[in-house]
Coordinates of C-alpha atoms and ligand atoms in Angstrom, one line a residue:
X349 CA 0.1 -0.4 0.0
X350 CA 2.8 1.8 0.6
X351 CA 4.4 1.9 -2.8
X352 CA 0.9 2.5 -4.1
X353 CA 0.5 5.3 -2.1
X354 CA 4.3 6.5 -3.3
X355 CA 3.2 5.7 -6.6
X356 CA 0.1 7.8 -6.6
X357 CA 1.1 10.9 -5.4
X358 CA 3.9 11.0 -8.0
X359 CA 1.3 10.4 -10.1
X360 CA -0.5 13.1 -9.4
X361 CA 2.4 15.5 -9.5
X362 CA 3.5 14.3 -13.3
X363 CA -0.1 15.2 -14.3
X364 CA -0.4 18.8 -13.1
X365 CA 3.5 19.2 -14.1
X366 CA 4.0 17.2 -17.1
X367 CA 7.5 16.2 -17.6
X368 CA 9.8 18.2 -20.2
X369 CA 9.8 15.7 -23.2
X370 CA 12.9 15.7 -26.2
X371 CA 11.2 16.3 -29.8
X372 CA 11.5 14.2 -32.5
X373 CA 15.1 13.0 -33.8
X374 CA 15.1 12.8 -37.4
X375 CA 18.5 10.1 -37.3
X376 CA 16.2 7.9 -35.3
X377 CA 13.9 5.3 -36.6
X378 CA 10.4 5.8 -36.7
X379 CA 8.1 3.2 -35.2
X380 CA 4.1 3.8 -35.9
X381 CA 2.0 1.9 -33.4
X382 CA -1.6 0.9 -35.3
X383 CA -4.3 1.1 -31.7
X384 CA -4.2 1.9 -27.9
X385 CA -5.4 -1.1 -26.6
X386 CA -4.1 -4.0 -24.4
X387 CA -0.9 -4.4 -26.5
X388 CA 0.0 -1.7 -28.2
X389 CA -0.2 0.6 -24.3
X390 CA 1.3 -2.8 -22.8
X391 CA 4.2 -1.6 -26.3
X392 CA 4.1 1.5 -25.6
X393 CA 5.2 1.6 -22.2
X394 CA 8.1 -0.4 -22.4
X395 CA 9.8 0.8 -25.8
X396 CA 12.7 3.2 -25.1
X397 CA 11.8 6.4 -26.6
X398 CA 15.8 7.7 -26.4
X399 CA 16.4 4.7 -29.2
X400 CA 13.0 5.3 -31.5
X401 CA 10.4 8.0 -32.7
X402 CA 7.0 6.8 -31.9
X403 CA 3.7 7.4 -33.8
X404 CA 0.6 6.1 -32.7
X405 CA -2.8 6.1 -34.7
X406 CA -6.0 5.2 -33.5
X407 CA -9.4 6.2 -33.5
X408 CA -9.8 6.3 -29.7
X409 CA -7.7 8.6 -28.0
X410 CA -7.9 6.4 -24.6
X411 CA -6.9 2.7 -23.4
X412 CA -9.8 1.1 -22.1
X413 CA -9.4 -2.1 -19.4
X414 CA -12.1 -4.3 -20.8
X415 CA -12.0 -6.4 -18.3
X416 CA -14.8 -4.7 -16.2
X417 CA -16.1 -3.7 -19.2
X418 CA -19.2 -6.0 -18.6
X419 CA -19.7 -3.8 -14.8
X420 CA -19.9 -0.9 -17.0
X421 CA -22.8 -2.2 -18.2
X422 CA -25.3 -1.8 -15.0
X423 CA -23.6 1.0 -13.3
X424 CA -21.3 -1.3 -11.3
X425 CA -18.3 0.5 -12.1
X426 CA -18.3 4.1 -14.2
X427 CA -17.0 3.9 -18.1
X428 CA -14.7 6.6 -17.4
X429 CA -13.2 5.2 -14.1
X430 CA -11.7 2.6 -16.6
X431 CA -10.6 4.5 -19.3
X432 CA -7.4 5.9 -19.5
X433 CA -6.4 8.8 -21.6
X434 CA -3.2 7.9 -24.0
X435 CA -1.4 11.2 -23.3
X436 CA -1.4 10.2 -19.6
X437 CA 0.3 7.2 -20.6
X438 CA 2.8 8.6 -23.0
X439 CA 3.5 11.6 -20.3
X440 CA 6.0 9.3 -19.3
X441 CA 8.7 8.6 -22.0
X442 CA 11.6 10.7 -22.9
X443 CA 10.5 11.3 -26.3
X444 CA 7.5 13.1 -27.5
X445 CA 5.4 10.9 -28.0
X446 CA 3.0 11.8 -31.6
X447 CA -0.6 10.5 -31.5
X448 CA -3.2 11.0 -34.0
X449 CA -6.6 9.9 -33.5
X450 CA -7.7 8.6 -36.4
X451 CA -8.1 5.4 -38.3
X452 CA -5.7 3.2 -40.5
X453 CA -7.2 2.4 -43.5
X454 CA -4.7 1.0 -45.1
X455 CA -1.0 -0.2 -45.1
X456 CA 1.3 -0.2 -48.1
X457 CA 4.2 -2.5 -46.8
X458 CA 5.7 -2.0 -50.4
X459 CA 6.4 2.1 -49.8
X460 CA 6.1 1.4 -45.6
X461 CA 3.8 4.2 -45.7
X462 CA -0.3 3.7 -43.9
X463 CA -3.3 5.7 -45.2
X464 CA -5.1 7.4 -42.1
X465 CA -8.5 9.1 -41.9
X466 CA -10.0 11.1 -39.5
X467 CA -13.2 9.3 -37.9
X468 CA -13.9 11.9 -35.6
X469 CA -17.3 14.0 -36.1
X470 CA -15.5 17.0 -36.3
X471 CA -12.8 17.1 -39.2
X472 CA -10.2 20.0 -39.8
X473 CA -9.7 20.7 -43.5
X474 CA -7.2 17.3 -44.1
X475 CA -8.7 14.4 -42.4
X476 CA -7.0 12.2 -44.6
X477 CA -3.3 11.6 -45.2
X478 CA -0.7 9.0 -46.0
X479 CA 2.4 8.6 -43.0
X480 CA 5.6 6.9 -43.5
X481 CA 7.3 4.4 -41.0
X482 CA 10.3 2.4 -41.1
X483 CA 8.9 -0.2 -38.3
X484 CA 5.3 -1.1 -38.0
X485 CA 3.5 -2.3 -34.6
X486 CA -0.4 -3.8 -36.1
X487 CA -2.4 -3.9 -32.6
X488 CA -5.8 -3.0 -33.7
X489 CA -7.6 -5.9 -32.2
X490 CA -10.4 -7.8 -33.7
X491 CA -14.4 -7.3 -35.0
X492 CA -17.1 -8.8 -33.4
X493 CA -17.7 -12.4 -34.9
X494 CA -21.6 -12.3 -36.3
X495 CA -21.0 -15.4 -39.1
X496 CA -22.3 -13.2 -41.8
X497 CA -25.7 -13.3 -39.8
X498 CA -28.3 -10.8 -40.7
X499 CA -30.0 -8.8 -38.3
X500 CA -27.3 -9.0 -35.6
X501 CA -25.5 -5.5 -36.6
X502 CA -28.9 -4.1 -36.4
X503 CA -30.5 -5.3 -33.0
X504 CA -28.3 -6.8 -30.9
X505 CA -26.1 -5.0 -28.6
X506 CA -22.4 -6.0 -28.9
X507 CA -19.8 -5.7 -25.7
X508 CA -16.4 -4.8 -26.4
X509 CA -16.3 -0.8 -26.9
X510 CA -17.5 2.1 -24.1
X511 CA -20.2 2.9 -26.5
X512 CA -21.7 -0.5 -26.4
X513 CA -22.0 -0.6 -22.3
X514 CA -23.4 3.0 -23.0
X515 CA -26.0 1.8 -25.5
X516 CA -26.6 -1.5 -23.3
X517 CA -27.4 0.2 -19.7
X518 CA -29.9 2.4 -22.0
X519 CA -31.7 -0.2 -23.3
X520 CA -31.8 -2.3 -20.6
X521 CA -33.7 0.9 -18.5
X522 CA -35.8 1.6 -21.5
X523 CA -36.9 -2.2 -21.3
X524 CA -37.8 -1.6 -17.7
X525 CA -39.2 1.4 -18.5
X526 CA -41.7 0.4 -21.4
X527 CA -42.7 -2.8 -19.7
X528 CA -44.1 -0.7 -16.3
X529 CA -45.6 1.5 -18.9
X530 CA -49.5 2.0 -18.4
X531 CA -51.9 -0.8 -19.0
X532 CA -48.7 -2.7 -21.1
X533 CA -50.0 -5.9 -22.4
X534 CA -48.1 -9.2 -20.0
X535 CA -47.4 -10.6 -23.1
X536 CA -45.2 -7.7 -23.8
X537 CA -44.2 -6.9 -20.4
X538 CA -42.4 -10.8 -20.4
X539 CA -40.6 -9.9 -23.5
X540 CA -39.3 -6.4 -22.6
X541 CA -38.1 -7.6 -19.3
X542 CA -36.3 -11.1 -21.5
X543 CA -32.6 -10.3 -21.6
X544 CA -31.2 -12.5 -23.6
X545 CA -27.2 -13.0 -23.9
X546 CA -25.5 -15.0 -27.3
X547 CA -22.2 -16.5 -26.2
X548 CA -21.2 -18.6 -23.1
X549 CA -17.6 -17.6 -23.1
X550 CA -16.0 -15.2 -20.5
X551 CA -17.8 -12.2 -21.8
X552 CA -20.6 -13.4 -22.3
X553 CA -20.9 -15.2 -18.5
X554 CA -19.8 -12.1 -16.8
X555 CA -22.1 -9.8 -18.3
X556 CA -25.3 -12.0 -17.5
X557 CA -23.8 -12.4 -14.1
X558 CA -23.5 -9.1 -13.7
X559 CA -27.0 -8.4 -15.0
X560 CA -28.4 -11.1 -12.4
X561 CA -26.9 -8.7 -9.6
X562 CA -28.4 -5.7 -10.8
X563 CA -31.8 -7.6 -11.6
X564 CA -31.5 -8.8 -7.7
X565 CA -30.0 -6.0 -5.8
X566 CA -31.5 -3.0 -7.5
X567 CA -34.4 -3.3 -10.0
X568 CA -36.4 -5.6 -7.9
X569 CA -36.7 -3.1 -4.7
X570 CA -37.3 -0.2 -7.4
X571 CA -39.5 -2.0 -9.4
X572 CA -41.1 -4.6 -7.1
X573 CA -44.1 -4.8 -9.7
X574 CA -41.7 -6.1 -12.1
X575 CA -39.8 -8.2 -9.9
X576 CA -40.9 -11.4 -10.2
X577 CA -41.0 -10.9 -14.4
X578 CA -37.5 -10.5 -14.9
X579 CA -35.4 -13.2 -16.8
X580 CA -32.1 -13.9 -18.6
X581 CA -31.5 -16.4 -21.1
X582 CA -28.0 -17.1 -22.2
X583 CA -27.6 -19.6 -25.6
X584 CA -24.3 -21.5 -26.5
X585 CA -23.9 -23.4 -29.5
X586 CA -21.3 -25.7 -27.7
X587 CA -22.4 -28.2 -25.2
X588 CA -21.2 -26.3 -22.2
X589 CA -20.1 -22.5 -21.0
X590 CA -16.7 -21.8 -20.9
X591 CA -14.5 -24.3 -22.3
X592 CA -11.3 -22.8 -21.3
X593 CA -12.5 -23.5 -17.7
X594 CA -11.5 -27.1 -16.1
X595 CA -15.1 -29.3 -15.9
X596 CA -15.0 -28.3 -12.3
X597 CA -15.2 -24.9 -12.5
X598 CA -17.9 -25.6 -15.7
X599 CA -20.1 -27.6 -13.5
X600 CA -19.5 -24.8 -10.6
X601 CA -20.5 -21.7 -13.4
X602 CA -23.5 -23.4 -14.4
X603 CA -24.9 -24.6 -11.4
X604 CA -24.6 -21.2 -9.9
X605 CA -26.2 -19.8 -12.9
X606 CA -29.2 -22.1 -12.1
X607 CA -29.3 -21.2 -8.7
X608 CA -29.6 -17.7 -10.0
X609 CA -32.4 -18.4 -11.8
X610 CA -30.1 -17.7 -15.2
X611 CA -31.7 -20.1 -17.9
X612 CA -28.7 -21.9 -19.8
X613 CA -29.6 -23.4 -23.2
X614 CA -26.3 -25.3 -24.6
X615 CA -26.2 -27.2 -27.8
X616 CA -28.3 -24.2 -28.9
X617 CA -28.0 -22.8 -32.3
X618 CA -29.2 -19.1 -33.0
X619 CA -30.6 -19.0 -36.7
X620 CA -31.9 -15.9 -37.7
X621 CA -32.2 -12.6 -35.3
X622 CA -35.3 -10.1 -36.1
X623 CA -36.5 -6.7 -33.9
X624 CA -37.8 -8.5 -30.5
X625 CA -37.4 -12.6 -31.5
X626 CA -34.4 -15.1 -32.3
X627 CA -35.2 -18.2 -33.9
X628 CA -32.7 -20.9 -32.3
X629 CA -32.2 -24.6 -33.3
X630 CA -32.4 -26.0 -29.7
X631 CA -30.3 -29.7 -28.6
X632 CA -33.3 -31.5 -29.9
X633 CA -33.3 -29.8 -33.1
X634 CA -36.7 -27.7 -33.5
X635 CA -36.6 -24.1 -34.5
X636 CA -38.0 -22.3 -31.6
X637 CA -38.7 -18.9 -31.4
X638 CA -37.5 -16.6 -28.3
X639 CA -39.1 -13.1 -27.7
X640 CA -36.6 -10.6 -26.3
X641 CA -36.6 -7.1 -25.1
X642 CA -32.4 -6.9 -25.1
X643 CA -30.3 -9.0 -26.9
X644 CA -26.4 -9.1 -26.2
X645 CA -24.0 -10.2 -28.7
X646 CA -20.7 -12.4 -27.1
X647 CA -19.9 -14.8 -29.8
X648 CA -16.3 -13.7 -30.2
X649 CA -13.5 -12.6 -32.9
X650 CA -13.0 -12.0 -36.8
X651 CA -10.5 -9.8 -38.1
X652 CA -11.0 -6.4 -39.0
X653 CA -11.1 -5.1 -42.2
X654 CA -7.5 -3.7 -41.9
X655 CA -6.8 -6.4 -41.0
X656 CA -7.9 -8.2 -44.3
X657 CA -7.2 -6.0 -46.5
X658 CA -3.0 -6.1 -45.1
X659 CA -3.5 -10.2 -45.3
X660 CA -4.6 -10.1 -49.1
X661 CA -2.0 -7.2 -50.0
X662 CA 0.5 -10.3 -48.8
X663 CA -2.2 -13.6 -49.3
X664 CA 1.0 -16.1 -50.4
X665 CA 2.4 -15.2 -46.8
X666 CA -0.8 -15.5 -45.3
X667 CA -2.7 -18.0 -45.4
X668 CA -4.6 -18.0 -42.6
X669 CA -8.6 -16.2 -42.9
X670 CA -8.7 -16.2 -39.1
X671 CA -6.1 -13.0 -38.6
X672 CA -2.2 -12.3 -38.9
X673 CA -0.4 -15.0 -39.2
X674 CA 2.9 -13.6 -37.3
X675 CA 6.7 -16.3 -36.5
X676 CA 8.2 -16.5 -32.7
X677 CA 9.1 -12.7 -33.3
X678 CA 6.0 -11.3 -33.9
X679 CA 7.0 -10.1 -37.5
X680 CA 4.2 -10.1 -39.9
X681 CA 5.0 -13.4 -42.6
X682 CA 5.1 -11.5 -46.3
X683 CA 5.4 -8.1 -44.8
X684 CA 9.1 -6.8 -44.0
X685 CA 9.0 -4.4 -41.0
X686 CA 5.5 -4.8 -39.9
X687 CA 4.9 -6.3 -36.8
X688 CA 1.7 -8.0 -35.2
X689 CA 0.4 -8.6 -32.2
X690 CA -2.8 -8.9 -29.8
X691 CA -6.3 -10.4 -31.1
X692 CA -5.5 -9.2 -35.0
X693 CA -2.5 -12.0 -34.8
X694 CA -3.9 -15.8 -35.5
X695 CA -1.9 -17.8 -32.8
X696 CA -2.0 -20.6 -31.0
X697 CA -2.8 -18.9 -27.6
X698 CA -6.1 -17.6 -26.9
X699 CA -7.4 -14.2 -27.5
X700 CA -6.3 -12.6 -24.3
X701 CA -5.3 -9.1 -22.4
X702 CA -3.0 -11.4 -20.9
X703 CA -1.8 -12.8 -23.7
X704 CA -1.8 -9.1 -26.0
X705 CA 0.1 -7.6 -22.9
X706 CA 3.1 -10.1 -22.4
X707 CA 3.6 -9.9 -26.6
X708 CA 3.4 -5.7 -26.4
X709 CA 6.5 -6.3 -23.6
X710 CA 8.4 -8.8 -25.5
X711 CA 8.4 -6.7 -28.6
X712 CA 9.5 -3.7 -26.9
X713 CA 12.2 -5.9 -25.6
X714 CA 13.2 -7.3 -29.1
X715 CA 13.7 -3.3 -30.3
X716 CA 16.0 -2.6 -27.3
X717 CA 17.8 -4.7 -28.4
X718 CA 17.7 -4.1 -32.1
X719 CA 19.1 -0.9 -31.5
X720 CA 21.6 -2.3 -29.2
X721 CA 22.7 -4.4 -32.1
X722 CA 23.2 -1.8 -34.0
X723 CA 25.3 0.2 -31.0
X724 CA 27.8 -2.9 -32.1
X725 CA 26.9 -4.8 -28.3
X726 CA 26.3 -8.3 -28.7
X727 CA 22.8 -9.2 -28.5
X728 CA 20.4 -11.9 -28.9
X729 CA 16.6 -11.7 -29.8
X730 CA 15.0 -15.0 -28.0
X731 CA 12.0 -16.0 -29.8
X732 CA 8.3 -15.2 -27.5
X733 CA 7.2 -17.7 -24.9
X734 CA 3.9 -17.8 -23.3
X735 CA 3.4 -17.5 -19.6
X736 CA -0.3 -18.3 -18.4
X737 CA -1.0 -16.7 -15.4
X738 CA -4.9 -17.9 -15.3
X739 CA -8.1 -17.8 -15.9
X740 CA -10.7 -15.6 -14.1
X741 CA -14.1 -14.9 -14.4
X742 CA -17.4 -13.0 -12.1
X743 CA -20.4 -15.4 -12.5
X744 CA -22.2 -13.6 -10.4
X745 CA -23.9 -13.1 -6.4
X746 CA -20.1 -11.9 -4.9
X747 CA -18.9 -15.4 -6.7
X748 CA -15.5 -15.9 -8.7
X749 CA -13.9 -18.7 -10.8
X750 CA -10.5 -19.0 -11.1
X751 CA -8.2 -21.9 -12.7
X752 CA -4.9 -21.2 -11.7
X753 CA -1.4 -22.8 -12.7
X754 CA 0.5 -24.2 -9.8
X755 CA 3.7 -26.2 -9.4
X756 CA 3.3 -27.8 -12.7
X757 CA -0.1 -28.4 -11.9
X758 CA -3.7 -26.4 -11.6
X759 CA -5.9 -25.0 -9.2
X760 CA -9.6 -24.2 -9.9
X761 CA -10.9 -22.7 -6.9
X762 CA -14.5 -20.9 -7.1
X763 CA -16.6 -18.5 -4.5
X764 CA -16.7 -15.5 -2.7
X765 CA -12.8 -15.6 -1.3
X766 CA -12.2 -16.4 -5.1
X767 CA -14.6 -13.3 -5.7
X768 CA -11.9 -11.0 -3.2
X769 CA -9.3 -12.8 -4.9
X770 CA -10.4 -11.6 -9.0
X771 CA -10.9 -7.7 -7.6
X772 CA -7.5 -7.9 -6.4
X773 CA -6.4 -9.0 -9.4
X774 CA -8.0 -6.5 -11.6
X775 CA -6.8 -3.2 -9.4
X776 CA -3.5 -4.6 -9.4
X777 CA -3.3 -5.2 -13.3
X778 CA -4.7 -1.7 -14.0
X779 CA -2.3 0.6 -15.7
X780 CA -2.7 3.6 -13.3
X781 CA -3.3 4.8 -9.9
X782 CA -5.8 7.3 -10.9
X783 CA -7.7 3.9 -12.2
X784 CA -7.2 1.8 -9.4
X785 CA -8.8 4.7 -7.3
X786 CA -12.0 5.4 -9.3
X787 CA -12.8 2.1 -9.9
X788 CA -12.5 1.3 -5.5
X789 CA -14.7 4.7 -5.4
X790 CA -17.3 3.1 -7.4
X791 CA -17.8 -0.4 -5.9
X792 CA -18.1 1.6 -2.4
X793 CA -20.5 3.9 -3.9
X794 CA -22.4 0.9 -5.2
X795 CA -22.6 -1.0 -2.3
X796 CA -23.7 2.0 -0.4
X797 CA -26.4 4.1 -2.3
X798 CA -26.6 0.7 -4.6
X799 CA -26.3 1.6 -8.7
X800 CA -28.2 4.0 -10.7
X801 CA -31.5 3.2 -12.2
X802 CA -31.2 6.0 -14.4
X803 CA -31.4 6.1 -18.1
Ligands
FAD798 P1 -8.0 -4.0 -28.2 O1 -7.2 -4.1 -26.9 O2 -8.9 -4.3 -28.5 O3 -7.3 -2.9 -28.9 C1 -7.2 -2.6 -30.0 C2 -7.4 -1.3 -30.4 O4 -6.9 -0.5 -32.2 C3 -8.0 -0.1 -30.3 O5 -8.0 1.3 -29.6 C4 -8.7 0.4 -31.6 O6 -9.1 1.4 -31.2 C5 -8.2 0.2 -32.4 N1 -8.4 -0.3 -33.0 C6 -8.8 -0.6 -34.2 N2 -9.4 -0.7 -35.8 C7 -8.5 0.7 -35.9 C8 -7.7 1.0 -36.5 N3 -8.2 0.5 -38.0 N4 -6.3 1.8 -37.2 C9 -6.2 2.1 -36.0 N5 -6.1 1.6 -34.7 C10 -7.4 0.6 -34.8 N6 -8.3 -10.6 -21.4 C11 -7.9 -11.0 -20.4 O7 -7.2 -11.6 -20.6 N7 -9.0 -11.0 -18.9 C12 -10.0 -10.3 -18.7 O8 -10.5 -10.8 -18.0 C13 -10.6 -9.9 -20.2 N8 -12.4 -9.8 -19.8 C14 -12.5 -9.1 -21.3 C15 -14.1 -8.7 -21.5 C16 -15.0 -8.1 -22.5 C17 -15.6 -7.3 -22.2 C18 -14.0 -8.3 -24.0 C19 -14.6 -7.4 -24.8 C20 -12.4 -8.5 -23.8 C21 -11.9 -9.0 -22.6 N9 -10.6 -9.8 -22.6 C22 -10.1 -9.8 -21.4 C23 -10.2 -9.5 -23.8 C24 -8.9 -8.6 -24.1 O9 -10.0 -6.9 -24.1 C25 -8.4 -8.8 -25.4 O10 -7.5 -9.4 -26.0 C26 -7.3 -7.5 -25.7 O11 -8.3 -6.5 -25.5 C27 -7.1 -7.3 -27.0 O12 -5.8 -6.6 -27.5 P2 -5.7 -5.7 -28.9 O13 -4.7 -4.8 -27.9 O14 -5.5 -6.9 -29.4 O15 -6.7 -5.1 -28.6
MG799 MG1 -4.2 -2.5 -28.8
MG800 MG1 -8.4 -2.8 -24.9
MG801 MG1 -7.9 -7.9 -36.6

């Protein structure tokens, strides 16, 4: 704690009095980083700006702590508590880091340039340009997987970005208020209060868990006339939820969900998405219609348009439709001086913040060694090795589950103590003292006053 407070006061001081930074040096190579998520920020935190000019291109000028995003959909935590402006992150570098809030729309590995577009609503006289790079680090993440199904983008809510959480929060309260509207038809009340989650991975499970807590702790208190009408259903195509966890924890999750009256429909495939209902093929191969008020879609990742564009440019080397192929040094196959990390790559690891962070850190050390080799030092670049720290998920009513690698074995734990552990892990993994302070404040606030039910 003393360390945390010490670091905190340093941070508060430096935020009020930004350090003076060196300007760009034309004799140094320029590294352009695409993205401001887990991979990009981990790389940025450790890249040595004495050796390189660094430029960042991302359509959002902040980092988002995604593990706590499900908590923001119901107001346990406020969104701004898990956002960190990219300039707060780069202020600690010795050299000024340029940031352009824009989307990279194309990469030309031949001329070593990228095209960027200002995607904000307000634009100046220039909103498209190209910039050259010496090295490019792609950390653009991934898109939401929809399996090309019509209606998903139109009617469902994703859960990946700040605006997704905002949309879910507003829609949920709209459903509740419309269900309570004067003389509302009983079957409409049932439909409006039916919240359906598609996808039984960690995001879908954690969202269902947060929603359950919100119903129990707050909505049933403030809307007693609707209390027995709320319903949550989780739809999963596989035989069970959370395939990356041990079978013991899968069972524990499913029984906790049962106790909490969250219906889990496994071996169930969504076939059609309309504005008020989805059609699914259930475990017995019957086509069933499920009316919903709120539909949350969390079925995993697919490559972004930019990622597909780059793969198409070097298609002899890029043979996987699922993401960018990189070697053990994070180099993009077929595109010299282009590196890729995190969810935009196709690798043997799961697409997690844990992987993206380790890859970002690793890549910064590669760049450090490249610079030292140019200075004539005898350095070697070793391949990337992933070290799995374990898997954690929140499952509702103050319970969490954890699979932790431990002395060549594996420990699986679940319950309230694990939840305390879950909280402390997330808090200690936040990049800034400011975020930690805000999140702990939000937790205390929702404990004392309950969650805010305003739209
Ligand atoms: P992201 O963090 O998604 O960052 C991508 C960045 O690229 C963003 O800044 C984006 O704006 C930017 N970008 C997009 N397009 C362009 C473009 N064309 N040009 C330039 N920039 C672009 N992982 C865990 O390990 N533990 C967890 O508990 C966990 N919980 C999660 C909960 C939720 C709700 C979600 C959605 C994910 C969770 N994950 C978790 C997964 C984790 O968030 C991702 O694996 C991680 O974000 C991947 O990092 P990334 O840098 O590859 O991509
Ligand atoms: Mg990133
Ligand atoms: Mg992120
Ligand atoms: Mg991608």
